[in-house]
Amino acid sequence: MTHMSPVWQRRFLAPGHALADCAIMQWQGQGGADTPGADARCRLYLAVDGDTHEARIDKAAFAVFGPPVAIASADWACEWLQGRTIEAARSLSSRDFEQALCLAPAERYAALLVLDALADALARWPH
Amino acid sequence: MNAASETIYLDYAATAPLAPGVMEVMQHALMATDANPASLHGPGREAARLIDTAAAEVAQLINAREKDLIWTSGATESINLALKGVVAFAGTDAHIVSVVTEHSATLDTLAWLEKYGTRVTRLPVDSDGRIDLGDLESALADNATLVSIMHVNNETGVIQDIAAIGERCAAHGVDLHVDAAQSLGRLALDVERMQIALLSLSAHKIGGPKGVGALYVRPRTGLAAQLHGGGQQRGLRSGTLATHQIAGFGAAAAHMAAIRDSEQKRLAVLRDHLSDALARADRVMRNGGPVHTAAPFLNVSVAGVHGDALLKGLTDGAPALAVSSGAACSAAKGQSSYVLRAMGRSPREAGASIRFSLGAGTTAAQIDAAADRFVSEVSRLRAIADAA
């Protein structure tokens, strides 16, 4: 049985950055990833102000098919990304997720899933 | 509704709250008689009298004689005693026939026996979760020693036709062991009519205390003890009897006997209403045909949601639903419900499955609230997953 921390629970039960709840229709970047067994899929959507590496992420949103830890991780990442530069976004690491969400070792794959989706989105970002 | 936590309890297949009168009977047994029921003095005889009363109450529920019951710590121990006891008595040539969808208490015991040379045949099930009696006939003809099968499946509520199975076992001269943990108090059980040699029972599924069960043993059934010591219970299960636990089991059985038929009819109506209401979520598939499913059970697979997320969302959201999954885990990790996989469901369908099990405290208002909550949660998770 996976332990669900209070941070986790809130984000899973009431995420603030689900794509389904966003009014934005145009995203400058998006990317996806899935786990090796395709048990979980994540897609991140980025609204970016500017076209250089100093450009700032105005808004980030996610869509996830997956377990609660994946939904919570994606939601946290979107919150973290907002207001940060593209360069800063590239520095996000699994350790940041572990500390913010108190991820157990067995849950770290969720951070990697979201990071893979972010890397894909940044790689596809036209600028 | 659980007043303390505002949880809607729909997990009666896991365990049921104490039935009316059970706590009082247990308190009486604890306070009035602190003697060992095996003692020959007056207080001991008083304790033994309480056990005799419980034996009559439990035996009545299965149409057995009181003296053919062996008290155990629960259905798991009963199943272990039945399977290991028959093999120990029969010797190394034993061949046990069972079913792929059995409870782990049976499957794990059979796997253990297999390591030491017992031959085991596991029958498949069809998409409704039922065995083919032709498959059973074939296995019986292959020098079978014992058939072990559960009456009502703990995940789906699917009912096996024990009377027909018992008839075939009897025709081949093979003993039949039935795991009745989920059928006691819900379906009619008659060890004579169903030609059952061994029957495993649990108290806490019917509103008795946890930690007590029984094994019915038909006279002249070859069974070797697995617990040795003081020689209690005809030497088949040594150890001092837990008077208060057994008394509580008896009280729960008496209560069930009094309400079973009307209560099961009431639960069937509520279950069908729940099934109809859940269908509002679309792409919800019922596991186990309605005709052969015990009244309190409803197991559904849900498309477009992750099983772990659905279970957590239902159990931790508000209002919380106390429900179970055959597999609260990831479908693609090979941990999805082996019962549903055996019925032909895909890993994802088997992973995103929820078991609702109704009981004495279930009301129509709770069913409506649970259905609304389910539909809402499925909708929420599908929206989150939609563009992934």
XYZ file of C-alpha atoms in Angstrom:
515
model
C 0.000 0.000 0.000
C 1.408 3.343 -1.046
C 1.587 5.932 1.691
C -0.102 9.138 0.604
C 1.326 12.224 2.264
C -0.913 15.258 2.860
C 0.904 17.112 0.054
C 0.168 14.279 -2.248
C -3.414 13.916 -1.259
C -4.287 17.545 -1.836
C -2.648 17.646 -5.239
C -4.184 14.382 -6.394
C -7.678 15.156 -5.159
C -7.709 18.805 -6.207
C -4.982 19.574 -8.736
C -4.776 23.218 -9.718
C -3.159 22.786 -13.113
C -5.073 20.100 -14.990
C -5.445 20.925 -18.660
C -9.130 20.157 -18.434
C -9.556 23.122 -16.076
C -7.567 25.602 -18.182
C -9.171 28.167 -20.420
C -6.027 28.671 -22.528
C -6.393 27.303 -26.038
C -2.951 28.135 -27.463
C 0.185 26.526 -26.042
C 3.638 27.359 -27.341
C 5.090 24.049 -26.256
C 3.921 20.629 -25.339
C 5.452 17.215 -24.883
C 4.618 13.792 -23.597
C 6.092 10.659 -22.105
C 4.960 7.341 -20.766
C 6.315 4.725 -18.407
C 7.997 1.658 -19.909
C 4.921 -0.500 -19.395
C 2.641 2.306 -20.601
C 0.931 2.133 -17.233
C 1.087 5.909 -17.004
C 1.147 8.697 -19.575
C 1.871 12.371 -19.009
C 1.624 15.374 -21.307
C 2.728 18.878 -20.307
C 1.514 22.068 -21.955
C 3.479 25.333 -21.752
C 2.384 28.907 -22.476
C 5.607 30.892 -22.924
C 6.122 34.651 -23.053
C 9.065 35.321 -25.369
C 11.190 33.279 -27.712
C 14.619 33.057 -26.101
C 16.024 30.916 -23.339
C 15.229 33.813 -21.040
C 11.578 33.578 -21.993
C 9.247 32.960 -19.054
C 6.629 30.280 -18.697
C 3.368 32.083 -18.064
C 1.291 29.014 -17.534
C 1.790 25.256 -17.446
C -0.842 22.548 -17.485
C -0.875 18.771 -17.551
C -2.868 15.744 -18.580
C -2.102 12.397 -16.939
C -3.419 8.902 -17.230
C -1.814 7.233 -14.282
C -1.719 6.618 -10.564
C -2.209 9.354 -7.994
C 1.502 10.012 -7.574
C 1.830 10.811 -11.280
C -1.086 13.246 -11.176
C 0.300 14.914 -8.045
C 3.809 15.135 -9.521
C 2.601 16.675 -12.746
C 0.512 19.208 -10.851
C 3.445 20.209 -8.672
C 5.710 20.557 -11.693
C 3.232 22.878 -13.415
C 3.051 25.070 -10.353
C 6.840 25.160 -10.087
C 7.304 25.999 -13.767
C 5.020 29.020 -13.762
C 7.003 32.245 -13.822
C 10.321 30.487 -14.406
C 12.515 30.824 -17.489
C 13.033 28.082 -20.027
C 16.604 27.825 -18.789
C 15.409 27.314 -15.230
C 12.892 24.726 -16.415
C 15.749 22.686 -17.826
C 17.311 22.538 -14.354
C 14.342 20.855 -12.675
C 15.456 17.503 -11.230
C 13.893 14.438 -9.669
C 15.383 15.509 -6.352
C 13.178 18.606 -6.435
C 10.106 16.386 -6.747
C 11.248 14.052 -4.001
C 11.759 16.905 -1.582
C 8.585 18.762 -2.437
C 6.280 15.747 -2.469
C 8.137 13.484 -0.009
C 8.275 10.765 -2.652
C 9.160 7.291 -1.468
C 11.745 5.410 -3.525
C 9.013 3.388 -5.222
C 7.283 6.611 -6.273
C 10.259 8.307 -7.918
C 9.302 6.979 -11.309
C 6.488 9.528 -11.333
C 9.009 12.366 -11.151
C 10.933 10.846 -14.041
C 7.750 10.496 -16.055
C 6.977 14.199 -15.642
C 10.591 15.196 -16.286
C 10.571 13.164 -19.505
C 7.408 14.937 -20.603
C 8.985 18.311 -19.764
C 12.168 17.457 -21.664
C 10.062 16.471 -24.649
C 8.118 19.730 -24.480
C 11.292 21.799 -24.237
C 12.889 19.894 -27.104
C 9.870 20.621 -29.245
C 9.711 24.284 -28.246
C 10.353 26.033 -31.555
C 12.805 28.548 -30.129
C -22.669 6.153 6.732
C -19.883 5.847 9.237
C -20.557 8.701 11.671
C -16.935 9.070 12.730
C -15.466 9.604 9.297
C -18.472 10.207 7.029
C -17.378 7.227 5.015
C -19.954 5.232 3.091
C -19.077 1.647 3.948
C -19.528 -0.702 1.005
C -16.877 -3.269 1.845
C -18.897 -5.958 3.615
C -17.084 -8.677 1.682
C -13.896 -7.630 3.469
C -15.543 -7.660 6.862
C -18.879 -6.805 8.419
C -19.573 -4.858 11.609
C -20.767 -6.924 14.557
C -24.356 -8.062 14.119
C -26.968 -7.061 16.713
C -26.548 -8.982 19.949
C -23.096 -10.371 19.168
C -21.157 -8.045 21.457
C -23.500 -8.768 24.341
C -23.100 -12.508 23.904
C -19.324 -12.140 23.783
C -19.291 -9.927 26.862
C -21.405 -12.451 28.708
C -19.026 -15.235 27.720
C -16.053 -13.219 28.932
C -17.630 -12.121 32.199
C -19.684 -15.104 33.220
C -17.336 -17.945 32.439
C -13.603 -17.687 32.671
C -13.023 -21.406 32.813
C -11.524 -23.677 30.195
C -14.341 -25.362 28.276
C -12.357 -28.611 28.295
C -12.403 -28.708 32.131
C -14.780 -31.109 33.760
C -15.818 -28.905 36.709
C -18.917 -26.707 36.817
C -17.418 -23.475 35.414
C -15.793 -25.491 32.638
C -19.087 -27.129 31.814
C -20.711 -23.686 31.679
C -18.122 -22.557 29.119
C -18.662 -25.773 27.167
C -22.402 -25.104 27.210
C -21.837 -21.744 25.487
C -19.787 -23.468 22.833
C -22.472 -26.119 22.355
C -25.024 -23.360 21.828
C -22.815 -21.700 19.223
C -22.223 -25.022 17.493
C -25.960 -25.555 17.187
C -26.414 -22.063 15.755
C -23.654 -22.418 13.186
C -24.591 -25.995 12.300
C -28.175 -24.952 11.677
C -27.008 -22.494 9.033
C -25.379 -25.285 7.004
C -27.645 -28.222 7.932
C -24.880 -30.084 9.739
C -24.511 -31.836 13.074
C -22.929 -29.754 15.845
C -20.289 -32.358 16.537
C -18.989 -32.223 12.963
C -17.669 -28.678 13.365
C -14.016 -27.940 14.114
C -13.416 -24.429 15.464
C -10.509 -22.581 13.910
C -9.068 -19.071 13.823
C -10.868 -18.281 10.573
C -11.439 -19.422 7.020
C -7.754 -19.283 6.125
C -6.907 -21.793 8.830
C -9.922 -23.918 7.886
C -8.783 -24.038 4.265
C -5.229 -24.897 5.311
C -6.486 -27.690 7.551
C -8.766 -29.048 4.843
C -6.187 -29.077 2.068
C -3.090 -30.028 4.028
C -5.075 -32.416 6.190
C -6.481 -34.330 3.228
C -3.075 -34.539 1.542
C -1.366 -35.667 4.747
C -3.985 -38.370 5.159
C -3.942 -39.449 1.496
C -0.168 -39.464 1.072
C 2.024 -38.353 -1.771
C -0.273 -39.560 -4.534
C -2.842 -36.891 -3.756
C -4.366 -35.000 -6.674
C -6.310 -31.860 -5.806
C -8.624 -30.185 -8.295
C -9.311 -26.496 -7.787
C -10.023 -23.326 -9.774
C -7.808 -20.473 -10.980
C -9.998 -17.842 -9.325
C -9.818 -19.193 -5.773
C -8.870 -17.004 -2.830
C -5.149 -16.809 -2.100
C -5.725 -18.886 1.049
C -6.425 -21.790 -1.291
C -4.049 -20.914 -4.132
C -1.069 -20.313 -1.850
C -1.732 -23.484 0.132
C -1.965 -25.488 -3.075
C 1.278 -23.957 -4.343
C 2.944 -24.973 -1.078
C 1.601 -28.513 -1.340
C 2.718 -28.698 -4.950
C 6.299 -28.021 -3.881
C 6.166 -31.188 -1.809
C 4.801 -33.394 -4.561
C 1.039 -32.965 -4.536
C -0.488 -32.863 -7.993
C -2.764 -29.865 -8.507
C -5.174 -29.181 -11.367
C -6.524 -25.644 -11.639
C -9.694 -25.407 -13.692
C -10.281 -22.316 -15.870
C -13.431 -20.183 -15.748
C -15.565 -18.652 -18.478
C -16.202 -14.937 -18.992
C -18.855 -15.081 -16.257
C -16.380 -16.588 -13.819
C -17.952 -20.053 -13.726
C -16.276 -23.394 -14.262
C -17.265 -25.818 -17.003
C -18.654 -28.988 -15.460
C -17.167 -30.957 -18.362
C -13.694 -29.750 -17.311
C -14.483 -30.878 -13.784
C -15.567 -34.319 -15.011
C -12.271 -34.753 -16.846
C -10.238 -33.757 -13.807
C -12.281 -36.013 -11.518
C -11.595 -38.959 -13.802
C -7.867 -38.384 -13.425
C -7.561 -40.022 -9.982
C -8.676 -36.936 -8.103
C -8.424 -37.010 -4.311
C -10.245 -33.808 -3.472
C -12.049 -30.966 -5.236
C -11.621 -27.585 -3.542
C -13.764 -24.715 -4.774
C -15.157 -21.495 -3.408
C -18.915 -21.063 -3.368
C -18.940 -17.274 -3.887
C -15.915 -15.493 -5.305
C -14.576 -12.827 -2.971
C -13.854 -10.313 -5.754
C -16.805 -10.710 -8.074
C -19.468 -12.484 -6.030
C -19.805 -15.088 -8.788
C -21.576 -18.205 -7.515
C -20.406 -21.684 -8.466
C -23.066 -24.387 -8.723
C -22.013 -26.356 -5.671
C -24.947 -28.773 -5.815
C -24.019 -29.818 -9.362
C -20.336 -29.991 -8.462
C -21.103 -32.060 -5.370
C -23.188 -34.458 -7.439
C -20.303 -35.074 -9.829
C -17.780 -35.447 -7.025
C -20.020 -37.993 -5.327
C -20.413 -39.936 -8.560
C -16.629 -40.273 -8.750
C -16.211 -40.958 -5.033
C -14.159 -37.773 -4.593
C -14.496 -35.555 -1.526
C -15.555 -31.933 -2.019
C -14.172 -29.025 0.018
C -16.045 -25.729 -0.284
C -14.704 -22.332 0.779
C -17.905 -20.729 2.029
C -16.363 -17.623 3.571
C -18.426 -15.376 1.285
C -21.569 -17.493 1.000
C -22.329 -18.269 4.632
C -25.371 -16.285 5.626
C -25.894 -15.091 2.063
C -26.822 -18.257 0.201
C -28.533 -21.423 1.316
C -25.899 -23.932 2.413
C -26.764 -27.560 2.995
C -23.857 -29.937 3.396
C -26.128 -32.960 2.990
C -27.929 -31.874 -0.153
C -24.768 -30.427 -1.714
C -22.744 -33.521 -0.768
C -19.975 -31.498 0.837
C -17.249 -33.295 2.791
C -15.427 -30.209 4.077
C -16.727 -26.654 4.436
C -14.620 -23.655 5.482
C -16.392 -20.871 7.360
C -15.531 -17.431 8.704
C -17.324 -15.523 11.469
C -16.444 -11.937 10.678
C -18.002 -11.925 7.220
C -21.431 -12.415 8.790
C -21.150 -9.994 11.678
C -19.256 -12.205 14.075
C -15.872 -11.408 15.595
C -12.628 -11.618 13.671
C -10.268 -14.424 14.577
C -12.705 -17.316 14.611
C -14.019 -19.684 11.987
C -14.891 -23.310 11.541
C -14.344 -26.311 9.349
C -17.207 -28.713 8.859
C -15.869 -32.260 8.495
C -18.218 -34.962 7.286
C -17.858 -38.185 9.319
C -15.294 -40.597 7.926
C -13.541 -37.939 5.828
C -9.808 -38.672 5.733
C -8.180 -35.698 7.455
C -4.908 -35.436 9.400
C -4.444 -32.791 12.094
C -2.164 -29.846 11.364
C -2.025 -28.440 14.919
C -0.912 -30.853 17.624
C -1.089 -30.544 21.370
C -3.844 -31.136 23.856
C -5.975 -33.262 21.581
C -9.005 -30.970 21.680
C -11.659 -31.243 18.983
C -11.142 -34.961 18.410
C -7.445 -34.346 17.956
C -8.045 -32.545 14.672
C -7.236 -29.084 16.016
C -5.529 -28.881 19.382
C -5.666 -25.754 21.474
C -7.952 -24.265 24.113
C -11.161 -23.005 22.574
C -11.801 -19.247 22.595
C -15.201 -19.378 24.260
C -16.170 -15.746 23.713
C -15.123 -15.770 20.051
C -17.067 -18.919 19.343
C -20.106 -17.631 21.240
C -19.977 -14.490 19.105
C -19.798 -16.572 15.934
C -22.859 -18.490 17.067
C -24.818 -15.330 17.795
C -23.969 -13.922 14.383
C -25.040 -17.169 12.724
C -28.355 -17.132 14.582
C -28.956 -13.555 13.502
C -28.132 -14.391 9.888
C -30.426 -17.403 9.903
C -33.286 -15.169 11.004
C -32.813 -12.435 8.399
C -31.013 -14.085 5.484
C -33.760 -14.430 2.895
C -35.348 -11.006 3.344
C -31.995 -9.283 3.700
C -30.540 -10.814 0.546
C -33.621 -9.767 -1.416
C -33.233 -6.215 -0.113
C -29.543 -6.132 -0.997
C -30.172 -7.490 -4.504
C -32.540 -4.599 -5.198
C -30.008 -2.069 -3.906
C -27.168 -3.720 -5.834
C -29.110 -3.620 -9.105
C -30.029 0.001 -8.467
C -26.345 0.763 -7.899
C -25.393 -1.050 -11.095
C -27.882 1.005 -13.110
C -26.695 4.229 -11.496
C -23.003 3.516 -12.159
C -23.780 3.038 -15.846
C -24.302 6.800 -16.048
C -20.518 7.046 -16.140
C -20.441 5.200 -19.513
C -17.901 2.535 -20.426
C -18.524 0.753 -17.128
C -18.544 -3.021 -17.474
C -20.031 -5.332 -14.898
C -17.846 -8.300 -13.997
C -19.886 -11.419 -13.386
C -23.338 -12.002 -14.824
C -26.233 -10.808 -12.636
C -27.911 -14.212 -12.551
C -24.987 -16.001 -10.910
C -23.748 -13.253 -8.607
C -24.473 -13.130 -4.877
C -26.787 -10.302 -3.887
C -24.343 -8.035 -2.039
C -21.696 -7.960 -4.775
C -21.109 -5.601 -7.662
C -17.736 -5.585 -9.410
C -17.193 -3.179 -12.288
C -14.346 -2.364 -14.650
C -14.049 1.202 -15.829
C -12.462 2.295 -19.097
C -10.415 5.469 -19.398
C -9.242 5.711 -15.808
C -6.251 4.305 -13.994
C -7.249 1.707 -11.399
C -5.043 3.039 -8.644
C -6.222 6.597 -9.192
C -9.856 5.531 -9.181
C -9.563 3.571 -5.958
C -7.630 6.350 -4.204
C -9.991 8.971 -5.503
C -13.006 7.103 -4.180
C -11.516 6.115 -0.845
C -9.780 9.411 -0.031
C -12.130 11.942 -1.594
C -15.299 13.308 -0.031
C -17.579 11.675 0.700
C -15.204 8.752 1.002
C -16.323 5.352 -0.194
C -15.017 2.287 1.618
C -14.702 0.025 -1.412
C -12.076 -2.391 -2.625
C -10.346 -3.339 -5.789
C -9.249 -6.763 -6.842
C -5.994 -5.043 -7.492
C -5.226 -1.612 -6.141
C -2.224 -1.423 -8.313
C -0.874 -0.880 -11.750
C -2.375 -2.835 -14.564
C 0.780 -3.042 -16.631
C 2.924 -4.247 -13.758
C 1.270 -7.627 -13.866
C -0.547 -6.972 -10.620
C -4.041 -6.577 -11.944
C -6.740 -8.883 -10.615
C -5.975 -12.491 -11.470
C -9.663 -13.260 -11.042
C -10.729 -10.779 -13.692
C -7.840 -11.760 -15.977
C -9.041 -15.362 -15.728
C -12.469 -14.143 -16.849
C -10.905 -12.687 -19.981
C -10.583 -9.045 -18.979
C -7.575 -7.105 -20.306
C -4.859 -6.015 -17.854
C -6.187 -2.465 -17.923
C -9.810 -3.550 -17.400
C -8.731 -5.830 -14.592
C -6.661 -3.051 -13.063
C -9.390 -0.418 -13.121
C -11.959 -2.449 -11.237
C -13.930 -1.667 -8.114
C -15.769 -4.064 -5.836
C -18.846 -2.778 -4.047
C -20.159 -5.163 -1.392
C -23.341 -4.296 0.449
C -24.490 -5.357 3.878
C -26.800 -4.875 6.802
C -26.125 -1.165 7.225
C -26.491 -0.262 3.560
C -29.337 2.107 2.731
C -30.853 3.399 -0.502
C -29.605 6.892 0.318
C -26.063 5.568 0.659
C -26.332 3.795 -2.678
C -27.483 7.011 -4.365
C -24.679 8.998 -2.752
C -22.087 6.346 -3.642
C -23.240 6.247 -7.261
C -23.076 10.040 -7.560
C -19.616 10.022 -6.050
C -18.440 7.268 -8.400
C -19.752 8.974 -11.519
C -18.228 12.265 -10.433
C -14.815 10.735 -9.710
C -14.703 8.790 -12.972
C -15.594 11.971 -14.830
C -12.884 13.946 -13.005
C -10.158 11.385 -13.692
C -11.155 10.961 -17.321
C -10.971 14.718 -17.786
C -7.472 14.758 -16.285
C -6.407 11.859 -18.513
C -8.170 12.927 -21.671
C -5.334 14.741 -23.428
C -2.473 12.659 -22.041
